Coordinates of C-alpha atoms in Angstrom, one line a residue:
Chain A
M1 CA -88.4 -202.4 -72.2
R2 CA -89.6 -199.9 -74.7
D3 CA -86.8 -198.2 -77.0
F4 CA -86.4 -194.7 -76.6
S5 CA -83.3 -193.7 -78.0
K6 CA -84.9 -193.1 -81.6
S7 CA -87.8 -190.4 -80.4
C8 CA -88.9 -188.4 -77.3
E9 CA -92.4 -189.9 -78.0
W10 CA -92.5 -190.8 -74.4
L11 CA -90.8 -187.8 -72.4
S12 CA -92.7 -185.4 -70.9
I13 CA -91.2 -182.6 -68.9
N14 CA -91.9 -181.8 -65.3
T15 CA -91.7 -177.5 -65.6
A16 CA -90.0 -176.8 -62.5
T17 CA -87.1 -178.5 -64.7
V18 CA -87.1 -174.7 -66.7
K19 CA -89.2 -172.6 -63.9
K20 CA -86.6 -170.3 -63.4
Q21 CA -86.0 -169.4 -67.1
W22 CA -89.1 -169.0 -68.4
S23 CA -92.8 -168.6 -67.8
L24 CA -95.1 -171.7 -68.6
D25 CA -96.4 -170.4 -71.7
K26 CA -93.0 -170.0 -73.1
I27 CA -92.0 -173.4 -72.0
I28 CA -95.1 -174.9 -73.7
D29 CA -94.2 -173.5 -76.8
E30 CA -90.3 -174.7 -76.8
C31 CA -91.5 -178.5 -75.5
A32 CA -93.7 -177.9 -78.6
K33 CA -91.0 -176.9 -80.9
R34 CA -89.1 -179.8 -79.9
N35 CA -91.7 -182.5 -80.2
I36 CA -92.3 -182.9 -76.8
R37 CA -95.7 -183.9 -76.6
S38 CA -96.5 -183.8 -72.5
I39 CA -95.5 -181.6 -69.8
S40 CA -96.2 -181.8 -66.1
P41 CA -96.9 -178.0 -64.9
W42 CA -97.0 -176.8 -61.5
R43 CA -100.0 -175.1 -60.3
D44 CA -97.7 -171.8 -59.3
Q45 CA -97.1 -171.6 -62.8
V46 CA -100.3 -172.5 -64.1
S47 CA -101.6 -169.8 -61.9
V48 CA -99.3 -167.0 -62.7
V49 CA -100.4 -167.2 -67.0
G50 CA -104.1 -167.7 -66.1
I51 CA -105.6 -171.7 -66.4
E52 CA -108.6 -171.2 -69.1
R53 CA -105.1 -170.0 -71.1
I54 CA -103.6 -172.7 -70.6
A55 CA -106.1 -175.4 -71.1
K56 CA -106.1 -173.7 -74.7
Q57 CA -102.5 -173.5 -75.6
L58 CA -102.1 -177.3 -74.6
K59 CA -105.3 -178.1 -76.9
S60 CA -103.3 -175.9 -79.9
H61 CA -100.3 -178.1 -79.2
S62 CA -102.0 -181.4 -78.7
M63 CA -100.0 -181.7 -76.0
T64 CA -101.2 -184.0 -73.1
L65 CA -100.1 -183.7 -69.3
S66 CA -98.1 -186.6 -67.4
G67 CA -99.6 -185.5 -64.1
Y68 CA -100.3 -182.0 -62.3
C69 CA -98.0 -181.0 -59.4
R70 CA -99.6 -181.0 -57.1
G71 CA -102.2 -181.5 -54.3
G72 CA -101.1 -182.4 -50.9
F73 CA -99.6 -180.7 -47.8
F74 CA -102.4 -182.1 -45.6
T75 CA -101.0 -181.2 -42.1
A76 CA -102.1 -178.6 -39.7
V77 CA -101.9 -177.1 -36.1
D78 CA -105.4 -177.1 -35.8
A79 CA -108.7 -177.7 -37.5
K80 CA -109.2 -174.9 -39.5
G81 CA -105.5 -175.8 -41.0
L82 CA -106.7 -178.8 -41.4
Q83 CA -110.3 -177.6 -43.5
E84 CA -107.8 -175.2 -45.3
A85 CA -105.6 -177.6 -46.6
R86 CA -108.7 -180.0 -47.6
D87 CA -110.4 -177.1 -49.9
D88 CA -106.9 -176.0 -51.8
N89 CA -107.0 -179.9 -52.1
R90 CA -110.7 -179.7 -53.9
R91 CA -109.3 -176.8 -56.2
A92 CA -106.0 -178.6 -57.2
I93 CA -108.4 -181.8 -58.2
D94 CA -110.7 -179.2 -60.2
E95 CA -107.6 -177.5 -61.9
A96 CA -106.2 -181.0 -63.0
K97 CA -109.7 -182.1 -64.0
K98 CA -109.9 -179.1 -65.7
L99 CA -106.5 -179.7 -67.9
E100 CA -106.9 -183.0 -68.3
A101 CA -104.7 -184.3 -66.1
P102 CA -103.8 -188.0 -66.1
C103 CA -103.7 -187.9 -61.8
L104 CA -102.8 -185.5 -59.7
V105 CA -99.6 -185.9 -58.0
L106 CA -99.5 -185.5 -54.0
V107 CA -96.7 -184.3 -51.5
V108 CA -98.5 -185.0 -48.3
G109 CA -96.8 -182.5 -45.9
S110 CA -95.5 -183.3 -42.8
L111 CA -94.7 -181.2 -39.7
P112 CA -97.1 -178.4 -40.3
G113 CA -94.3 -175.3 -39.8
A114 CA -90.9 -177.0 -40.3
L115 CA -90.6 -176.1 -44.2
A116 CA -90.7 -172.3 -42.5
G117 CA -87.8 -173.5 -40.0
A118 CA -90.1 -174.1 -36.9
A119 CA -92.4 -177.6 -36.7
S120 CA -95.5 -176.9 -34.2
Y121 CA -95.3 -180.1 -33.3
K122 CA -92.8 -182.9 -33.3
E123 CA -95.2 -186.4 -33.5
I124 CA -94.4 -187.9 -37.2
G125 CA -97.1 -189.9 -36.3
L126 CA -99.6 -187.8 -36.2
A127 CA -98.7 -186.0 -39.4
R128 CA -99.3 -189.5 -40.6
E129 CA -102.5 -190.4 -39.1
Q130 CA -103.5 -186.4 -40.7
V131 CA -102.4 -187.5 -43.8
F132 CA -104.3 -190.8 -44.3
D133 CA -107.4 -188.9 -43.6
G134 CA -106.6 -186.1 -46.0
V135 CA -105.7 -188.4 -49.0
A136 CA -109.0 -190.2 -47.7
Q137 CA -111.3 -187.1 -47.9
A138 CA -109.3 -185.5 -51.1
L139 CA -110.1 -189.7 -52.8
E140 CA -114.0 -188.9 -52.0
Y141 CA -113.7 -185.5 -54.4
A142 CA -111.2 -187.1 -56.5
K143 CA -113.5 -190.1 -57.4
E144 CA -116.8 -188.3 -57.8
V145 CA -114.8 -186.1 -60.9
G146 CA -112.7 -189.1 -62.0
M147 CA -108.7 -187.5 -61.1
P148 CA -106.8 -190.1 -60.0
L149 CA -104.3 -189.0 -57.1
A150 CA -101.0 -190.3 -57.0
I151 CA -98.9 -190.6 -53.5
E152 CA -95.4 -189.8 -54.5
P153 CA -93.1 -190.3 -51.6
L154 CA -90.6 -188.1 -51.0
H155 CA -86.6 -188.9 -50.6
P156 CA -86.1 -189.2 -46.3
M157 CA -84.4 -186.3 -45.9
Q158 CA -87.6 -184.5 -46.6
A159 CA -89.5 -186.4 -43.8
A160 CA -89.3 -183.5 -41.6
E161 CA -90.4 -180.4 -43.8
R162 CA -92.4 -182.1 -47.0
A163 CA -93.6 -185.8 -47.0
C164 CA -93.6 -187.7 -44.1
I165 CA -94.4 -190.5 -46.4
N166 CA -90.9 -191.6 -47.4
T167 CA -91.1 -195.5 -49.1
L168 CA -92.8 -196.6 -51.9
E169 CA -93.8 -199.3 -49.8
Q170 CA -95.4 -197.1 -47.3
A171 CA -97.4 -195.3 -49.7
L172 CA -98.9 -198.5 -51.4
D173 CA -99.5 -199.5 -47.8
M174 CA -102.2 -195.9 -47.6
C175 CA -103.2 -197.0 -51.2
D176 CA -104.3 -200.9 -50.1
A177 CA -106.1 -198.9 -46.9
L178 CA -107.9 -196.5 -48.9
D179 CA -108.8 -198.2 -51.9
P180 CA -108.5 -201.9 -51.6
S181 CA -110.4 -202.4 -54.6
K182 CA -107.3 -201.4 -56.9
G183 CA -109.3 -199.2 -59.3
G184 CA -106.9 -197.0 -60.5
S185 CA -108.5 -194.0 -58.3
L186 CA -105.4 -194.3 -55.9
G187 CA -101.8 -195.1 -56.8
V188 CA -97.9 -193.6 -56.4
A189 CA -96.4 -191.4 -58.7
L190 CA -92.6 -192.9 -58.6
D191 CA -89.7 -191.1 -58.5
V192 CA -86.7 -192.5 -59.1
Y193 CA -84.3 -189.4 -57.0
H194 CA -86.6 -190.4 -54.0
T195 CA -86.4 -194.0 -53.8
W196 CA -83.4 -195.2 -55.9
W197 CA -81.7 -195.9 -52.4
D198 CA -84.7 -198.1 -51.3
P199 CA -83.5 -201.9 -51.1
K200 CA -86.6 -203.3 -51.3
L201 CA -87.8 -200.9 -54.3
K202 CA -88.0 -203.9 -57.0
E203 CA -90.0 -206.1 -54.8
Q204 CA -92.4 -202.6 -54.0
I205 CA -92.7 -202.1 -57.5
E206 CA -93.9 -205.0 -58.5
R207 CA -96.6 -205.1 -55.5
A208 CA -97.5 -202.1 -56.9
G209 CA -98.0 -203.1 -60.5
R210 CA -99.8 -201.1 -63.3
N211 CA -102.9 -200.2 -61.6
R212 CA -101.0 -198.2 -58.8
L213 CA -98.2 -196.7 -61.1
L214 CA -100.3 -193.6 -61.8
A215 CA -96.3 -191.5 -62.7
Y216 CA -93.4 -192.2 -63.4
H217 CA -90.1 -189.4 -62.8
V218 CA -86.7 -189.2 -63.4
C219 CA -83.7 -187.1 -62.7
D220 CA -80.2 -188.5 -61.5
W221 CA -78.7 -188.1 -57.6
L222 CA -75.3 -186.2 -58.0
T223 CA -72.4 -188.1 -55.5
P224 CA -71.6 -185.2 -53.6
T225 CA -75.1 -183.8 -53.0
K226 CA -74.6 -179.9 -52.2
D227 CA -78.5 -179.1 -51.3
L228 CA -81.4 -181.2 -49.6
L229 CA -83.8 -179.7 -51.9
N230 CA -82.4 -178.2 -55.6
D231 CA -78.9 -180.4 -56.5
R232 CA -81.0 -182.8 -58.6
G233 CA -78.8 -183.9 -61.3
M234 CA -79.4 -184.4 -64.9
M235 CA -79.8 -188.5 -66.2
G236 CA -76.5 -189.7 -66.4
D237 CA -74.3 -187.2 -64.4
G238 CA -75.1 -189.1 -61.2
V239 CA -75.5 -192.7 -59.8
I240 CA -79.0 -194.0 -59.9
E241 CA -79.7 -197.2 -62.2
L242 CA -82.6 -195.4 -64.7
K243 CA -82.9 -198.1 -66.8
K244 CA -82.7 -200.8 -64.7
I245 CA -85.6 -199.2 -62.5
R246 CA -87.3 -198.1 -65.8
G247 CA -87.2 -201.8 -66.8
W248 CA -89.1 -203.2 -63.1
V249 CA -91.7 -200.6 -63.9
E250 CA -92.2 -201.4 -67.5
D251 CA -92.2 -204.9 -66.7
N252 CA -95.1 -204.6 -64.2
G253 CA -97.1 -202.7 -66.9
F254 CA -96.3 -199.6 -66.9
A255 CA -96.1 -197.9 -70.4
G256 CA -96.6 -194.0 -69.6
F257 CA -94.1 -190.8 -69.8
C258 CA -90.7 -191.0 -68.2
E259 CA -91.1 -186.9 -66.5
V260 CA -88.0 -185.3 -66.7
E261 CA -87.6 -183.3 -62.7
I262 CA -84.8 -181.4 -62.6
F263 CA -84.8 -178.7 -59.7
S264 CA -81.0 -177.3 -59.4
E265 CA -80.1 -174.3 -58.2
L266 CA -76.2 -174.7 -58.9
D267 CA -76.2 -175.6 -62.6
W268 CA -79.7 -176.4 -64.6
W269 CA -81.6 -173.6 -63.6
K270 CA -78.5 -171.0 -64.2
R271 CA -78.7 -172.7 -68.1
P272 CA -80.2 -171.0 -71.0
G273 CA -83.8 -173.1 -71.5
E274 CA -83.4 -173.8 -74.7
D275 CA -80.0 -176.2 -73.2
V276 CA -81.8 -177.4 -71.0
L277 CA -84.9 -179.3 -72.4
D278 CA -81.9 -179.7 -75.6
T279 CA -79.9 -182.3 -72.9
C280 CA -83.4 -183.3 -71.7
I281 CA -84.1 -184.9 -75.1
T282 CA -80.6 -186.2 -75.7
R283 CA -80.4 -188.3 -72.5
H284 CA -83.8 -188.9 -72.6
K285 CA -82.7 -191.2 -75.3
T286 CA -79.3 -192.2 -73.9
H287 CA -79.3 -192.9 -70.6
T288 CA -83.1 -192.2 -69.6
Chain B
M1 CA -87.7 -195.9 -19.1
R2 CA -84.2 -194.8 -16.9
D3 CA -84.7 -191.1 -15.4
F4 CA -81.9 -189.1 -16.6
S5 CA -82.7 -186.0 -15.8
K6 CA -80.5 -186.3 -12.5
S7 CA -77.0 -187.8 -13.7
C8 CA -75.1 -188.3 -16.9
E9 CA -74.6 -191.8 -15.6
W10 CA -75.6 -193.2 -19.2
L11 CA -74.5 -190.3 -21.0
S12 CA -71.4 -190.9 -23.6
I13 CA -70.0 -189.1 -25.9
N14 CA -68.9 -189.5 -29.4
T15 CA -65.7 -188.1 -29.5
A16 CA -66.2 -186.7 -32.9
T17 CA -68.7 -184.3 -31.5
V18 CA -65.7 -182.5 -30.1
K19 CA -63.1 -183.7 -32.9
K20 CA -62.1 -179.9 -34.4
Q21 CA -61.8 -178.2 -30.9
W22 CA -59.0 -181.3 -29.4
S23 CA -57.3 -184.3 -29.7
L24 CA -58.0 -187.7 -28.2
D25 CA -56.7 -187.1 -25.0
K26 CA -58.1 -183.9 -24.3
I27 CA -61.6 -185.1 -25.0
I28 CA -60.9 -187.7 -22.6
D29 CA -59.2 -185.5 -19.8
E30 CA -62.5 -182.8 -19.7
C31 CA -65.0 -185.7 -20.1
A32 CA -63.6 -187.2 -16.8
K33 CA -64.0 -183.6 -15.3
R34 CA -67.4 -183.6 -16.0
N35 CA -68.2 -187.3 -14.7
I36 CA -68.9 -188.5 -18.1
R37 CA -67.8 -192.1 -18.3
S38 CA -68.4 -193.7 -21.3
I39 CA -66.7 -192.2 -25.1
S40 CA -66.9 -193.7 -28.4
P41 CA -63.8 -192.9 -30.1
W42 CA -62.9 -192.9 -33.7
R43 CA -59.7 -194.6 -35.4
D44 CA -57.7 -191.9 -36.7
Q45 CA -57.7 -189.3 -33.4
V46 CA -56.7 -192.8 -31.4
S47 CA -54.2 -193.2 -34.0
V48 CA -52.6 -189.6 -33.6
V49 CA -52.2 -189.9 -29.7
G50 CA -51.1 -193.6 -29.9
I51 CA -53.6 -196.4 -28.8
E52 CA -51.5 -198.0 -26.0
R53 CA -51.8 -194.2 -24.6
I54 CA -55.3 -193.9 -24.8
A55 CA -55.8 -197.9 -23.4
K56 CA -54.0 -196.7 -20.3
Q57 CA -55.7 -193.2 -19.7
L58 CA -59.1 -194.6 -20.4
K59 CA -58.1 -197.2 -18.1
S60 CA -56.6 -194.6 -15.1
H61 CA -60.0 -192.9 -15.4
S62 CA -61.7 -195.8 -15.2
M63 CA -64.0 -194.8 -18.4
T64 CA -65.3 -197.7 -20.7
L65 CA -66.4 -197.0 -24.8
S66 CA -69.5 -197.2 -25.6
G67 CA -68.7 -198.2 -29.0
Y68 CA -65.6 -198.1 -31.4
C69 CA -65.6 -195.8 -34.5
R70 CA -65.5 -197.5 -37.2
G71 CA -65.0 -200.8 -38.6
G72 CA -66.7 -201.2 -42.9
F73 CA -66.5 -199.6 -46.1
F74 CA -66.1 -203.2 -47.6
T75 CA -66.9 -202.4 -51.3
A76 CA -64.6 -202.2 -54.3
V77 CA -63.9 -202.3 -57.6
D78 CA -61.7 -205.0 -57.3
A79 CA -60.4 -207.9 -55.5
K80 CA -57.1 -206.5 -53.8
G81 CA -59.3 -203.4 -53.0
L82 CA -61.8 -206.1 -51.5
Q83 CA -58.9 -207.5 -49.7
E84 CA -57.8 -204.3 -48.2
A85 CA -61.2 -203.5 -46.8
R86 CA -61.0 -207.2 -45.2
D87 CA -57.0 -206.3 -43.5
D88 CA -58.5 -203.0 -42.4
N89 CA -61.5 -204.1 -40.6
R90 CA -59.5 -207.0 -39.3
R91 CA -56.9 -204.4 -37.8
A92 CA -59.9 -202.2 -36.7
I93 CA -61.4 -205.8 -34.4
D94 CA -58.1 -205.9 -32.4
E95 CA -58.0 -202.3 -31.8
A96 CA -61.3 -202.0 -30.8
K97 CA -60.3 -205.2 -28.5
K98 CA -57.7 -203.5 -27.3
L99 CA -59.7 -200.7 -25.9
E100 CA -62.3 -203.0 -24.8
A101 CA -64.6 -201.9 -26.9
P102 CA -68.4 -203.3 -26.1
C103 CA -68.8 -203.2 -30.1
L104 CA -67.2 -202.0 -33.3
V105 CA -69.7 -199.8 -35.2
L106 CA -69.6 -200.5 -38.7
V107 CA -70.6 -198.5 -41.6
V108 CA -70.3 -200.4 -44.8
G109 CA -69.2 -198.6 -47.4
S110 CA -71.6 -198.2 -51.2
L111 CA -70.3 -197.1 -54.1
P112 CA -66.4 -197.5 -54.4
G113 CA -65.4 -193.9 -55.5
A114 CA -68.5 -192.3 -54.9
L115 CA -67.2 -190.0 -52.0
A116 CA -64.6 -188.8 -53.8
G117 CA -66.9 -187.9 -56.3
A118 CA -66.5 -190.3 -58.9
A119 CA -68.5 -194.0 -58.8
S120 CA -66.3 -196.6 -60.2
Y121 CA -69.6 -198.7 -60.7
K122 CA -73.6 -197.6 -60.1
E123 CA -74.8 -200.9 -59.1
I124 CA -76.1 -200.4 -55.3
G125 CA -77.3 -204.1 -55.6
L126 CA -73.5 -204.9 -56.0
A127 CA -72.6 -203.1 -53.5
R128 CA -75.0 -204.5 -50.8
E129 CA -73.4 -208.1 -52.5
Q130 CA -70.1 -206.8 -51.5
V131 CA -70.9 -205.7 -48.0
F132 CA -73.0 -208.8 -46.8
D133 CA -69.5 -211.1 -48.1
G134 CA -67.6 -208.5 -45.9
V135 CA -69.7 -208.1 -43.1
A136 CA -69.6 -211.9 -43.1
Q137 CA -66.0 -212.6 -42.8
A138 CA -65.0 -210.3 -40.7
L139 CA -67.6 -211.6 -38.4
E140 CA -66.0 -214.8 -38.7
Y141 CA -62.8 -212.8 -36.9
A142 CA -65.0 -210.8 -34.8
K143 CA -66.3 -214.0 -33.5
E144 CA -62.7 -215.7 -32.7
V145 CA -61.4 -212.6 -30.6
G146 CA -65.2 -211.7 -28.8
M147 CA -65.7 -208.8 -30.2
P148 CA -69.3 -208.0 -31.5
L149 CA -69.8 -205.9 -34.7
A150 CA -72.6 -203.1 -34.9
I151 CA -74.0 -202.7 -38.5
E152 CA -75.4 -199.1 -38.4
P153 CA -78.0 -198.1 -41.2
L154 CA -77.4 -195.1 -42.2
H155 CA -80.0 -192.5 -43.8
P156 CA -80.9 -192.9 -47.4
M157 CA -79.4 -189.4 -48.1
Q158 CA -76.1 -191.2 -47.4
A159 CA -76.6 -194.1 -49.5
A160 CA -74.2 -193.6 -52.4
E161 CA -71.5 -192.5 -50.9
R162 CA -71.0 -194.1 -47.3
A163 CA -73.4 -196.9 -46.9
C164 CA -75.6 -198.9 -48.5
I165 CA -77.4 -200.2 -45.5
N166 CA -80.2 -197.6 -45.2
T167 CA -83.1 -199.0 -42.8
L168 CA -83.2 -200.9 -39.7
E169 CA -85.0 -203.6 -41.2
Q170 CA -82.4 -204.0 -44.2
A171 CA -79.8 -204.2 -41.5
L172 CA -81.3 -206.8 -39.4
D173 CA -82.1 -208.7 -42.6
M174 CA -78.3 -208.9 -43.1
C175 CA -77.7 -209.8 -38.8
D176 CA -80.7 -212.7 -39.3
A177 CA -78.9 -214.1 -42.3
L178 CA -75.6 -214.0 -41.0
D179 CA -76.1 -214.6 -37.5
P180 CA -80.0 -216.4 -36.9
S181 CA -78.4 -217.7 -33.3
K182 CA -78.9 -214.0 -32.1
G183 CA -75.7 -214.9 -30.1
G184 CA -75.0 -211.2 -29.8
S185 CA -71.8 -211.2 -31.9
L186 CA -73.8 -209.2 -34.3
G187 CA -76.3 -206.4 -34.7
V188 CA -77.1 -202.5 -35.1
A189 CA -76.2 -199.5 -33.6
L190 CA -79.1 -197.6 -34.2
D191 CA -78.9 -193.9 -34.9
V192 CA -81.7 -191.7 -34.4
Y193 CA -80.2 -189.5 -37.0
H194 CA -80.6 -192.4 -39.5
T195 CA -83.8 -193.4 -38.8
W196 CA -86.5 -191.3 -36.9
W197 CA -88.2 -190.7 -40.4
D198 CA -88.7 -194.6 -40.6
P199 CA -92.3 -195.3 -40.3
K200 CA -91.1 -198.8 -39.7
L201 CA -89.1 -197.8 -37.3
K202 CA -90.9 -199.4 -33.8
E203 CA -91.9 -202.5 -35.1
Q204 CA -88.1 -202.6 -35.9
I205 CA -86.5 -201.7 -32.8
E206 CA -89.4 -204.6 -31.5
R207 CA -87.6 -206.9 -33.9
A208 CA -84.0 -206.5 -33.4
G209 CA -84.7 -206.7 -29.1
R210 CA -81.9 -206.5 -26.6
N211 CA -79.4 -209.0 -28.3
R212 CA -79.7 -207.1 -31.6
L213 CA -79.3 -203.6 -30.1
L214 CA -75.2 -202.9 -29.2
A215 CA -75.2 -199.1 -29.4
Y216 CA -77.4 -196.3 -29.6
H217 CA -76.5 -192.6 -31.0
V218 CA -78.2 -189.5 -30.4
C219 CA -78.4 -186.1 -31.8
D220 CA -81.5 -184.1 -33.7
W221 CA -82.7 -183.2 -36.6
L222 CA -82.5 -179.6 -37.7
T223 CA -85.3 -177.4 -40.0
P224 CA -83.3 -176.6 -42.6
T225 CA -81.0 -179.1 -42.7
K226 CA -78.2 -177.1 -44.8
D227 CA -75.7 -179.9 -44.9
L228 CA -76.7 -183.9 -45.7
L229 CA -73.2 -184.9 -43.6
N230 CA -72.6 -182.2 -41.3
D231 CA -75.5 -180.1 -39.7
R232 CA -76.8 -182.1 -37.3
G233 CA -78.4 -180.6 -34.0
M234 CA -78.2 -180.6 -30.7
M235 CA -80.6 -182.7 -28.4
G236 CA -83.6 -180.8 -28.4
D237 CA -83.1 -178.3 -31.1
G238 CA -84.5 -179.9 -33.9
V239 CA -87.7 -182.4 -34.6
I240 CA -86.5 -186.0 -33.3
E241 CA -89.1 -187.2 -30.8
L242 CA -85.9 -188.3 -28.9
K243 CA -87.8 -190.0 -25.5
K244 CA -90.5 -191.5 -27.3
I245 CA -87.5 -193.3 -29.5
R246 CA -85.8 -193.7 -26.4
G247 CA -88.5 -195.1 -24.8
W248 CA -89.1 -197.7 -27.7
V249 CA -85.2 -199.4 -27.2
E250 CA -85.3 -199.5 -23.6
D251 CA -88.9 -201.6 -23.5
N252 CA -87.1 -203.5 -25.7
G253 CA -84.0 -204.6 -23.5
F254 CA -81.3 -202.2 -24.0
A255 CA -80.1 -200.9 -21.1
G256 CA -76.9 -199.3 -22.1
F257 CA -75.4 -195.9 -23.2
C258 CA -76.8 -192.5 -24.8
E259 CA -74.3 -191.9 -27.3
V260 CA -74.0 -188.2 -28.4
E261 CA -72.8 -188.1 -32.0
I262 CA -72.7 -184.3 -33.6
F263 CA -71.2 -183.5 -36.7
S264 CA -71.8 -179.6 -37.2
E265 CA -69.6 -177.4 -39.4
L266 CA -71.8 -174.8 -39.0
D267 CA -72.4 -174.6 -35.3
W268 CA -70.9 -176.7 -32.7
W269 CA -67.6 -177.5 -34.2
K270 CA -67.0 -173.9 -33.7
R271 CA -67.9 -173.8 -30.3
P272 CA -65.7 -173.7 -27.5
G273 CA -65.0 -177.4 -26.4
E274 CA -66.1 -176.9 -22.9
D275 CA -69.5 -175.6 -24.2
V276 CA -70.5 -178.1 -26.2
L277 CA -69.7 -180.9 -23.5
D278 CA -71.3 -179.2 -20.9
T279 CA -75.1 -178.6 -23.1
C280 CA -74.6 -182.3 -23.7
I281 CA -74.7 -183.1 -20.5
T282 CA -77.7 -180.6 -19.9
R283 CA -79.7 -182.1 -23.4
H284 CA -78.8 -185.5 -21.8
K285 CA -81.0 -184.6 -19.0
T286 CA -83.4 -182.5 -20.5
H287 CA -84.1 -183.5 -23.8
T288 CA -82.8 -187.1 -24.4

């Protein structure tokens, strides 16, 4: 297992972690100032500043991406909606390519309309079929341009609104069906927040192996957790066995960045961005 | 599949559903008044009124139990804590027997102290081992007195605080290890709230079959869900495919009560108990 205690060589910051404090260009500068050499930005943050400018800024700092957030949301109530989702994923793939991301992270979507509080249908099996078809179609284009897709299984508490892929096993089943050769074009983004509870986590990480493990996200699970979306904890403040899980992914060939992704309405989004980044660095060294 | 549209013959009320409105004796009377012929009471509610009185009252109404809530919380930081948990489960089994419950529902527990906000340890694997041992020991006594134990897999969002058994597959693995003969002494309480999201739900219900399906709980999953514990919905108000899942359990031999269990700080606990019970009856007929 790699020793993180002395540097932040393998730390990446998912830029949602300080999105309430700063615009993306500022986030990049603040990360560079701290020798953080990788980020994972969100499309909406990129769009505010402009992708050309972000691409240039990243180059000037020799900063790489650990992933690009995000494609997905493949489900819809009608053919028009499905087509819009597919077009949007094509654009996401192009943007990821432009920014030289190692993968596009997919939050696959679930019951259409549920995120707005009114599901248009309740058949989660249908959502799963639409997601399968959507990923298959996105994968064709992604292969053409050479952009790996990373399916992110989301915590089951997000199963209605954000993703109907909820376990690593389920994500890997889809990978095996769509990309049996394991050539690196399709894999998973493994986020400990979504998967730490899974009794089959170790077994499925072993199944995933190096070719499927495209991204690794960390934060912590707080007790109590006060919100289903935006109450993630800083590494060390919760109950996730971070070093144990990192050991499992590294034992199976993962050698990439540990990306810190914290959505925290109640705590970290309220603190000065400088403190958040400094704490990410410290906790990366001590707790990740 | 049974036709529920004309009566509430197979409706049971988990008494937590109206616990903020009424004491247990009042709940029993109000259920009897509506021809609800089964309930599933909680130990703390029984204890307030007194178990002898509750037993007598149930008999006088010819009311049966669909389960008894609950045993479990088997984990602890030391031998003393483990022993206390075992003693308490023995008492729970005795109470269930006294009330002639068909099963004792087990919420197995997880990281000790997490429920109070400070986990004494983070090794969920250790919690799972302690739970395995705790269930094994409880099962010995339960078999002696003839009280089936029903392991309830809890939603993964409860994995830190309340139960480290989080999928039906995991619960059935434990059942198979501890009771390979499937003689009816060990099975599961299947609650749609905890399991609706599971991509393996249908497959694992088939695996469970009649001898393992000891209880069936319903409510609904709201979008958005505002609280991890107490924001359950009334059947029909959320996104769970209630009839589809009931079809699966009945196809696999389940012929018992549909037990309504709604924890709802924000809505149903604030309404008059009469309205809650009347709505349970209506929705049982139309949506369950």
